[in-house]
């Protein structure tokens, strides 16, 4: 049996959560994938997956095998690169990132990867939840704020500033707030999950904090509708500074309460803690560090 090929197949099935999805990815029929998994289980003498008509789950033996398969596949790919004496990356890289920052940071990274490593394929998933790269089958996860605990390594990429803004049209109609206490008299729009209360924390250069009450009039699950509402003069709100830098420079948005700042978020890249680090991950992390430095400067 070609164990490396079988490992690649098994890893894809686990990461996709179904035989049919893995079969589509690999250009195979579902019966062929099912047969190869069955042969692998028979050869190992262990049940790796529980399968029925509605669901697929991984056994304890399968979970342990999956983790070691990932290490073996990365090591094999790394060895091939060394033997071929080439820097071009190959294979598939899966990246998870939050909306907003991911939309701003990943395009220049992906352009560089296409130019410098055209053999590397990339699968990007954007969402605003914490994705554990070990348990959810991604190579790299970009996250804002507290990354919590997990069996992963984390590399800091910088700090994302946030700004309280409104459009000139809004301020012409409703006036400009001069103090944090003034904010309650203005309609506040938000991204759901970032403001779960009716309070906004602000800080000063002297490291003192102020809590302002806010009147939330609109909530969005994505930052772009929020951005459009603020540009159109429908409310005041907080945006990540990279997402509105051009608008501030062009005068389409104005920063409010300039003596105060909205606390920002630390940006981290999460990845499975492996030694040695796979070559493609090491190279992509280095490029990501460069692009994050430009975006967050």
Short mmCIF file of C-alpha atoms in Angstrom, two decimals:
data_model
loop_
_atom_site.label_atom_id
_atom_site.label_comp_id
_atom_site.label_asym_id
_atom_site.label_seq_id
_atom_site.Cartn_x
_atom_site.Cartn_y
_atom_site.Cartn_z
CA UNK A 1 0.00 0.00 0.00
CA UNK A 2 1.16 3.53 -0.80
CA UNK A 3 0.83 4.85 2.75
CA UNK A 4 1.65 8.45 1.85
CA UNK A 5 -1.12 8.56 -0.76
CA UNK A 6 -3.48 6.91 1.71
CA UNK A 7 -2.56 9.46 4.36
CA UNK A 8 -3.25 12.35 1.99
CA UNK A 9 -6.65 10.86 1.19
CA UNK A 10 -7.50 10.26 4.84
CA UNK A 11 -6.48 13.80 5.85
CA UNK A 12 -8.66 15.29 3.11
CA UNK A 13 -11.66 13.21 4.24
CA UNK A 14 -11.24 14.33 7.87
CA UNK A 15 -10.77 17.99 6.96
CA UNK A 16 -13.75 18.05 4.61
CA UNK A 17 -15.95 16.06 6.98
CA UNK A 18 -17.40 13.81 4.29
CA UNK A 19 -16.35 11.22 1.75
CA UNK A 20 -18.22 12.92 -1.09
CA UNK A 21 -16.60 16.34 -0.49
CA UNK A 22 -13.13 14.78 -0.36
CA UNK A 23 -13.90 12.82 -3.54
CA UNK A 24 -14.85 16.02 -5.37
CA UNK A 25 -11.66 17.74 -4.21
CA UNK A 26 -9.51 14.84 -5.40
CA UNK A 27 -11.35 14.17 -8.64
CA UNK A 28 -12.40 10.68 -7.55
CA UNK A 29 -15.70 8.92 -7.17
CA UNK A 30 -17.12 8.50 -3.69
CA UNK A 31 -17.04 4.67 -3.92
CA UNK A 32 -13.32 4.81 -4.72
CA UNK A 33 -12.63 7.01 -1.70
CA UNK A 34 -14.73 4.76 0.55
CA UNK A 35 -12.91 1.68 -0.75
CA UNK A 36 -9.46 3.19 -0.16
CA UNK A 37 -10.37 4.21 3.39
CA UNK A 38 -11.67 0.70 4.06
CA UNK A 39 -8.42 -0.81 2.70
CA UNK A 40 -6.39 1.53 4.90
CA UNK A 41 -8.39 0.54 7.99
CA UNK A 42 -7.99 -3.15 7.13
CA UNK A 43 -4.26 -2.78 6.61
CA UNK A 44 -3.86 -0.92 9.92
CA UNK A 45 -6.24 -3.22 11.75
CA UNK A 46 -8.06 -0.26 13.28
CA UNK A 47 -11.28 1.67 12.73
CA UNK A 48 -10.43 5.26 11.76
CA UNK A 49 -13.87 6.63 10.89
CA UNK A 50 -17.45 5.98 11.92
CA UNK A 51 -19.69 6.28 8.88
CA UNK A 52 -23.43 6.20 8.36
CA UNK A 53 -25.83 7.69 5.83
CA UNK A 54 -25.98 11.06 7.58
CA UNK A 55 -22.68 11.71 9.34
CA UNK A 56 -18.99 10.93 9.54
CA UNK A 57 -16.93 11.08 12.72
CA UNK A 58 -13.35 10.29 13.63
CA UNK A 59 -12.51 7.57 16.15
CA UNK A 60 -9.88 8.09 18.84
CA UNK A 61 -7.45 6.04 16.77
CA UNK A 62 -8.39 8.07 13.71
CA UNK A 63 -7.77 11.38 15.50
CA UNK A 64 -4.30 10.25 16.60
CA UNK A 65 -3.57 8.95 13.09
CA UNK A 66 -4.77 12.22 11.53
CA UNK A 67 -2.35 14.34 13.58
CA UNK A 68 0.59 12.13 12.64
CA UNK A 69 -0.50 12.03 9.00
CA UNK A 70 -0.29 15.82 8.88
CA UNK A 71 3.27 15.72 10.20
CA UNK A 72 4.28 12.96 7.78
CA UNK A 73 2.78 14.75 4.75
CA UNK A 74 4.46 18.05 5.62
CA UNK A 75 7.78 16.26 6.16
CA UNK A 76 7.48 14.48 2.82
CA UNK A 77 6.67 17.69 0.98
CA UNK A 78 9.57 19.44 2.69
CA UNK A 79 11.96 16.62 1.79
CA UNK A 80 10.94 16.83 -1.86
CA UNK A 81 11.70 20.53 -1.93
CA UNK A 82 15.14 19.96 -0.43
CA UNK A 83 16.04 17.14 -2.82
CA UNK A 84 14.87 19.13 -5.84
CA UNK A 85 16.92 22.12 -4.63
CA UNK A 86 14.17 24.54 -5.52
CA UNK A 87 12.50 27.33 -3.60
CA UNK A 88 9.17 27.08 -5.41
CA UNK A 89 6.39 25.98 -3.09
CA UNK A 90 3.87 23.35 -4.14
CA UNK A 91 0.71 21.81 -2.82
CA UNK A 92 -2.27 23.40 -1.08
CA UNK A 93 -2.14 26.03 1.65
CA UNK A 94 -5.32 26.63 3.66
CA UNK A 95 -5.71 30.02 5.36
CA UNK A 96 -8.48 31.20 7.69
CA UNK A 97 -8.81 34.91 8.41
CA UNK A 98 -11.35 37.38 9.78
CA UNK A 99 -13.47 39.54 7.53
CA UNK A 100 -12.16 43.06 7.21
CA UNK A 101 -8.51 42.61 7.96
CA UNK A 102 -8.36 39.40 5.95
CA UNK A 103 -9.84 41.17 2.93
CA UNK A 104 -7.19 43.89 3.19
CA UNK A 105 -4.15 41.81 4.14
CA UNK A 106 -4.55 38.65 2.09
CA UNK A 107 -4.84 40.01 -1.49
CA UNK A 108 -1.28 41.46 -1.58
CA UNK A 109 0.01 38.29 0.09
CA UNK A 110 -1.74 36.08 -2.47
CA UNK A 111 -0.43 38.19 -5.35
CA UNK A 112 3.14 37.71 -4.09
CA UNK A 113 2.59 33.98 -3.69
CA UNK A 114 1.24 33.70 -7.24
CA UNK A 115 4.24 35.63 -8.59
CA UNK A 116 6.95 33.93 -6.53
CA UNK A 117 5.48 30.45 -6.03
CA UNK A 118 3.00 29.69 -8.82
CA UNK A 119 2.96 26.00 -7.90
CA UNK A 120 1.31 26.76 -4.56
CA UNK A 121 -2.48 26.63 -4.44
CA UNK A 122 -4.36 28.58 -1.78
CA UNK A 123 -7.74 27.96 -0.15
CA UNK A 124 -8.98 30.96 1.88
CA UNK A 125 -11.85 30.92 4.38
CA UNK A 126 -13.05 34.24 5.85
CA UNK A 127 -14.99 34.24 9.11
CA UNK A 128 -14.87 36.10 12.42
CA UNK A 129 -14.56 33.18 14.79
CA UNK A 130 -11.43 31.63 16.27
CA UNK A 131 -10.21 28.82 14.02
CA UNK A 132 -7.88 26.32 15.65
CA UNK A 133 -5.43 25.24 12.92
CA UNK A 134 -4.87 21.87 14.62
CA UNK A 135 -8.49 20.76 14.91
CA UNK A 136 -9.95 22.45 11.83
CA UNK A 137 -7.45 21.45 9.20
CA UNK A 138 -6.02 24.81 8.13
CA UNK A 139 -2.34 25.59 7.79
CA UNK A 140 -2.60 29.16 9.02
CA UNK A 141 -5.23 31.08 10.94
CA UNK A 142 -5.17 34.86 11.33
CA UNK A 143 -6.98 36.09 14.41
CA UNK A 144 -7.58 39.40 16.17
CA UNK A 145 -7.55 39.84 19.94
CA UNK A 146 -7.11 37.13 22.53
CA UNK A 147 -6.26 33.84 20.81
CA UNK A 148 -7.04 31.71 23.87
CA UNK A 149 -5.54 28.28 24.48
CA UNK A 150 -4.96 25.44 22.06
CA UNK A 151 -2.38 23.07 20.69
CA UNK A 152 -1.06 25.69 18.32
CA UNK A 153 1.77 28.19 18.11
CA UNK A 154 1.07 31.90 17.72
CA UNK A 155 3.20 34.58 16.08
CA UNK A 156 2.42 38.24 16.65
CA UNK A 157 2.06 40.29 13.47
CA UNK A 158 1.31 43.71 14.95
CA UNK A 159 -1.52 45.72 16.40
CA UNK A 160 -4.59 46.84 14.46
CA UNK A 161 -5.66 50.37 15.35
CA UNK A 162 -9.34 51.33 15.43
CA UNK A 163 -10.91 54.75 15.00
CA UNK A 164 -14.23 56.36 15.82
CA UNK A 165 -15.49 58.05 12.67
CA UNK A 166 -18.39 59.83 10.98
CA UNK A 167 -18.88 61.43 7.57
CA UNK A 168 -18.84 65.21 7.05
CA UNK A 169 -22.50 64.97 5.95
CA UNK A 170 -23.46 63.32 9.22
CA UNK A 171 -21.62 65.91 11.29
CA UNK A 172 -23.21 68.75 9.31
CA UNK A 173 -26.67 67.43 10.19
CA UNK A 174 -26.11 66.25 13.76
CA UNK A 175 -23.12 68.17 15.06
CA UNK A 176 -19.74 66.95 16.23
CA UNK A 177 -19.41 65.23 19.63
CA UNK A 178 -16.86 67.02 21.78
CA UNK A 179 -16.68 64.65 24.78
CA UNK A 180 -17.35 60.94 25.36
CA UNK A 181 -20.56 61.92 27.12
CA UNK A 182 -21.84 63.43 23.86
CA UNK A 183 -21.81 60.06 22.07
CA UNK A 184 -25.11 58.92 23.58
CA UNK A 185 -26.88 61.61 21.52
CA UNK A 186 -25.70 60.07 18.25
CA UNK A 187 -26.77 56.91 16.44
CA UNK A 188 -24.02 54.29 16.65
CA UNK A 189 -23.56 51.49 14.08
CA UNK A 190 -21.46 48.42 14.83
CA UNK A 191 -20.23 45.04 13.67
CA UNK A 192 -22.08 42.43 15.70
CA UNK A 193 -19.89 40.78 18.31
CA UNK A 194 -17.46 43.67 18.69
CA UNK A 195 -19.85 45.77 20.76
CA UNK A 196 -22.00 43.49 22.86
CA UNK A 197 -23.02 46.20 25.31
CA UNK A 198 -24.19 49.80 25.10
CA UNK A 199 -20.77 51.07 26.20
CA UNK A 200 -17.64 52.09 24.31
CA UNK A 201 -14.26 52.10 26.04
CA UNK A 202 -11.90 54.94 25.15
CA UNK A 203 -8.39 55.71 26.33
CA UNK A 204 -6.14 58.76 26.44
CA UNK A 205 -2.40 59.19 25.85
CA UNK A 206 -2.05 59.32 29.64
CA UNK A 207 -3.39 55.73 29.75
CA UNK A 208 -6.59 56.74 31.51
CA UNK A 209 -9.84 55.24 30.30
CA UNK A 210 -13.33 56.56 29.80
CA UNK A 211 -16.52 54.62 29.26
CA UNK A 212 -19.04 56.20 26.93
CA UNK A 213 -22.65 55.11 26.58
CA UNK A 214 -23.73 54.55 22.98
CA UNK A 215 -27.10 54.24 21.24
CA UNK A 216 -26.79 51.29 18.85
CA UNK A 217 -29.07 51.88 15.86
CA UNK A 218 -27.68 49.35 13.38
CA UNK A 219 -25.74 46.07 13.61
CA UNK A 220 -24.02 44.16 10.82
CA UNK A 221 -22.33 40.78 10.54
CA UNK A 222 -19.83 42.20 8.02
CA UNK A 223 -17.82 45.41 7.98
CA UNK A 224 -18.62 46.55 4.42
CA UNK A 225 -22.30 47.47 5.02
CA UNK A 226 -21.16 49.30 8.15
CA UNK A 227 -18.56 51.17 6.12
CA UNK A 228 -21.15 52.12 3.50
CA UNK A 229 -23.57 53.38 6.17
CA UNK A 230 -20.89 55.54 7.78
CA UNK A 231 -19.74 56.95 4.42
CA UNK A 232 -23.35 57.73 3.59
CA UNK A 233 -23.85 59.68 6.81
CA UNK A 234 -26.25 57.28 8.51
CA UNK A 235 -24.47 57.00 11.87
CA UNK A 236 -21.18 57.17 13.71
CA UNK A 237 -19.12 54.04 14.32
CA UNK A 238 -15.75 52.36 14.79
CA UNK A 239 -13.71 50.95 11.91
CA UNK A 240 -10.33 49.29 11.76
CA UNK A 241 -7.90 52.02 10.71
CA UNK A 242 -6.52 50.16 7.65
CA UNK A 243 -10.09 49.84 6.33
CA UNK A 244 -10.76 53.58 6.43
CA UNK A 245 -7.28 55.09 6.00
CA UNK A 246 -7.99 56.25 2.45
CA UNK A 247 -11.38 57.65 3.48
CA UNK A 248 -9.80 59.69 6.28
CA UNK A 249 -7.11 61.01 3.96
CA UNK A 250 -9.68 61.96 1.30
CA UNK A 251 -12.06 63.59 3.78
CA UNK A 252 -14.87 61.10 3.23
CA UNK A 253 -14.70 60.27 6.95
CA UNK A 254 -13.61 62.35 9.94
CA UNK A 255 -12.05 61.05 13.12
CA UNK A 256 -14.09 61.87 16.21
CA UNK A 257 -12.77 62.70 19.69
CA UNK A 258 -9.12 62.94 18.53
CA UNK A 259 -7.89 63.18 22.14
CA UNK A 260 -9.17 59.64 22.73
CA UNK A 261 -8.43 56.30 21.09
CA UNK A 262 -10.46 53.12 20.75
CA UNK A 263 -8.39 50.16 22.02
CA UNK A 264 -7.03 48.13 19.11
CA UNK A 265 -6.56 44.42 18.54
CA UNK A 266 -3.40 42.36 18.47
CA UNK A 267 -3.05 40.33 15.26
CA UNK A 268 -1.65 36.80 15.46
CA UNK A 269 -0.91 34.05 12.99
CA UNK A 270 -1.81 30.65 14.46
CA UNK A 271 -0.36 27.41 13.15
CA UNK A 272 0.31 23.87 14.33
CA UNK A 273 3.40 23.68 16.52
CA UNK A 274 5.75 21.39 14.60
CA UNK A 275 9.50 20.98 14.57
CA UNK A 276 10.92 21.59 12.12
CA UNK A 277 8.48 24.11 10.70
CA UNK A 278 7.39 23.12 7.17
CA UNK A 279 9.23 25.10 4.50
CA UNK A 280 6.10 26.49 2.83
CA UNK A 281 4.70 27.67 6.16
CA UNK A 282 7.99 29.33 7.10
CA UNK A 283 8.13 31.19 3.78
CA UNK A 284 4.47 32.24 3.86
CA UNK A 285 4.83 33.48 7.44
CA UNK A 286 7.80 35.61 6.44
CA UNK A 287 5.83 37.15 3.56
CA UNK A 288 2.83 37.65 5.81
CA UNK A 289 4.98 39.46 8.37
CA UNK A 290 6.16 41.85 5.66
CA UNK A 291 2.67 42.55 4.34
CA UNK A 292 1.24 43.02 7.84
CA UNK A 293 4.02 45.47 8.62
CA UNK A 294 3.07 47.57 5.58
CA UNK A 295 -0.65 47.47 6.30
CA UNK A 296 -0.42 48.24 10.01
CA UNK A 297 2.34 50.86 9.82
#
